[in-house]
Amino acid sequence: MSSTSARTAKRRPEIDTVFTINEDGSRNFIHTADVKGPWHTFRNAVHLLLLLVYVGVPWIQIGGYPAVHLDLPGRQAFLFGQTFTNQDFYLVFFLVTGLGFGLFVVTALWGRIFCGYVCPQTVFVDGVFRRVERWFEGSREKRLRLNQGPWNLNKILRKTGKHIAFILLATASAHVFLSYFIPIRELIPAVLSGPGGHSSAFIWATVWTGILYFDYSWFREQTCLVICPYGRLQSALTDSDTMVVGYDENRGEPRGKKGSDGVGDCVDCFRCVTVCPTGIDIRNGLQMECIGCTACIDACNTVMQKLERPKGLIRYDSLNGFLSGKRRSIFRPRVFLYGFLGLLGLTVFTITAMSRSPYEVRVLRPKGLPYQIKETSIQNLYNLRIQNKSQEPATYYVEFAGFADPENPDEVASADAGMPPLDVVLAQKSVRIEPLEDVTVPAFVTMVRDDYSGNMPIYFAVSDSAAKTSRKVKAVFRGP
Ligand code: SF4
Ligand code: SF4
């Protein structure tokens, strides 16, 4: 890093180049300076709270199941007491669009506040790994000196200590991440029993530890700049009334030393640049690289305070506010549109999720065997697949309901509707099914051959005594 640090000292961020990449394509590693101020304090508090949430949520149990858990091998998910199986997968669309448009509303109002405060990438890099780096290597100036200095005992000890701490933290973070996929009650014994007993979990944990160590210790802001698509989206989501972190050019320019004639409030001290985790100069205008972390606001306010000038040369404001001092408008068409679409997605998700049946029934037919012709009869075989989607064992009762009403095919025909007689044999009339398991009940339906006059819709009924609900499922009796 010593060579890149030397380049850092020479280069100034420009609007049309990426500061973190050198001309020869090598990495220009950012060493952010420490900053103090109300925004920094607030952001630290948010990061601490979120770290507690990330780590704590997998420990919360509702009804004996994790509050938030994605069971990929079992193709099911648990979300605050609700269980979703693979058949509920379509709901992901409404949840993702609801949350996605919700994020659009936040972006349209306050820019990239999500990136600066809530995104796990920022929370872990700024809230944990940079902090640990400071403990081991000191302030920005000390870190730069250490990097440029020779490999003496002090440097070896500090660097080794830092990377051991990083690897331990990456291992812990990887296990926190995995705890959303493997329940804590299984993950802890798996970790304690060593790699041999749970080789696939061990491989996942190792791979994620490697990815997170690489990301949090070295790749850092490159994840936001190169990989994350959200930064590129922001210019399409924001407008001149969006609150962003920006520099008041009218007040700050032309830059110059305090006491010089005809200069603005910016003394070109470069503090706002040295604290920036993405290495940009906010004085060049709103840039894709800005994650809205507010470090430059605190840094500049401290400088202004020392110069006995009003704070807010760099501040949260809208583009309209910076250019003309106009009050911004909150109620813009895009805010309503994103808000409406977000609410729509979340409402459909919530209502559909809450009104789902606690069990699912599907009629499956054996492949390549639509019917069997016996001497004087036709026989159809159906497999009734019943899935218990609840978190309790339940007993289900199966019966044949009858033909569909020719006048109203959504209803079962009445006994005196003149339908031909059927012989129905159910392999089981009642089945007990464990939570999130499914059972298939075969049903043989036979009709006298002379009674058959074309495909005939029929109904089976499945009832759940615990929930006192009954569902009818349609099938078709087929013949030659
Ligand atoms: S911290 Fe403020 S005064 Fe210093 S360079 Fe940045 S904008 Fe100018
Ligand atoms: S420009 Fe300011 S708000 Fe944006 S990332 Fe840099 S320090 Fe944070």
Tab-separated table of N, CA and C and ligand atoms in Angstrom, residues 247 255 265-273 281-283 296 299-301 303-304 307 313-314, ligand 1:
chain	number	residue	atom	x	y	z
A	247	TYR	N	-22.211	20.820	-1.480
A	247	TYR	CA	-21.323	21.943	-1.159
A	247	TYR	C	-21.984	23.226	-1.692
A	255	ARG	N	-12.267	29.785	-3.802
A	255	ARG	CA	-11.578	29.315	-2.597
A	255	ARG	C	-10.340	30.164	-2.316
A	265	ASP	N	-15.980	31.258	1.412
A	265	ASP	CA	-15.741	30.673	2.733
A	265	ASP	C	-14.866	29.427	2.705
A	266	CYS	N	-14.703	28.778	1.547
A	266	CYS	CA	-13.881	27.562	1.498
A	266	CYS	C	-12.402	27.944	1.489
A	267	VAL	N	-11.683	27.431	2.494
A	267	VAL	CA	-10.253	27.749	2.587
A	267	VAL	C	-9.399	26.664	1.927
A	268	ASP	N	-10.060	25.782	1.209
A	268	ASP	CA	-9.374	24.718	0.470
A	268	ASP	C	-8.463	23.888	1.378
A	269	CYS	N	-8.979	23.601	2.586
A	269	CYS	CA	-8.152	22.850	3.542
A	269	CYS	C	-8.115	21.357	3.234
A	270	PHE	N	-9.033	20.901	2.373
A	270	PHE	CA	-9.044	19.508	1.923
A	270	PHE	C	-9.577	18.519	2.970
A	271	ARG	N	-10.038	19.043	4.112
A	271	ARG	CA	-10.536	18.150	5.173
A	271	ARG	C	-11.718	17.319	4.678
A	272	CYS	N	-12.608	17.950	3.889
A	272	CYS	CA	-13.797	17.229	3.415
A	272	CYS	C	-13.402	16.059	2.514
A	273	VAL	N	-12.235	16.153	1.876
A	273	VAL	CA	-11.788	15.073	0.984
A	273	VAL	C	-11.112	13.966	1.794
A	281	ASP	N	-14.233	14.529	-3.964
A	281	ASP	CA	-14.268	15.920	-3.512
A	281	ASP	C	-15.687	16.414	-3.764
A	282	ILE	N	-16.444	16.571	-2.687
A	282	ILE	CA	-17.858	16.939	-2.819
A	282	ILE	C	-18.004	18.327	-3.468
A	283	ARG	N	-16.928	19.083	-3.467
A	283	ARG	CA	-16.994	20.426	-4.078
A	283	ARG	C	-17.083	20.349	-5.599
A	296	CYS	N	-18.179	14.542	5.493
A	296	CYS	CA	-17.662	15.836	5.024
A	296	CYS	C	-18.429	17.010	5.670
A	299	ALA	N	-16.788	17.403	9.033
A	299	ALA	CA	-15.411	17.890	8.870
A	299	ALA	C	-15.414	19.384	8.549
A	300	CYS	N	-16.270	19.776	7.609
A	300	CYS	CA	-16.284	21.184	7.194
A	300	CYS	C	-16.852	22.089	8.294
A	301	ASN	N	-17.870	21.581	9.005
A	301	ASN	CA	-18.432	22.387	10.096
A	301	ASN	C	-17.378	22.682	11.167
A	303	VAL	N	-14.187	22.953	10.633
A	303	VAL	CA	-13.298	23.984	10.072
A	303	VAL	C	-13.965	25.363	10.165
A	304	MET	N	-15.251	25.408	9.813
A	304	MET	CA	-15.968	26.689	9.845
A	304	MET	C	-16.031	27.245	11.276
A	307	LEU	N	-12.850	28.804	12.126
A	307	LEU	CA	-12.681	30.069	11.398
A	307	LEU	C	-13.707	31.123	11.826
A	313	LEU	N	-21.422	25.065	5.133
A	313	LEU	CA	-20.868	25.230	3.784
A	313	LEU	C	-21.075	23.923	3.017
A	314	ILE	N	-20.861	22.809	3.714
A	314	ILE	CA	-21.310	21.507	3.198
A	314	ILE	C	-22.459	21.094	4.101
B	1	SF4	S1	-13.663	21.224	4.549
B	1	SF4	FE1	-14.850	23.014	3.980
B	1	SF4	S2	-13.323	24.629	3.924
B	1	SF4	FE2	-12.175	22.746	3.877
B	1	SF4	S3	-11.931	22.319	1.707
B	1	SF4	FE3	-13.774	21.269	2.326
B	1	SF4	S4	-15.394	22.731	1.844
B	1	SF4	FE4	-13.476	23.892	1.860
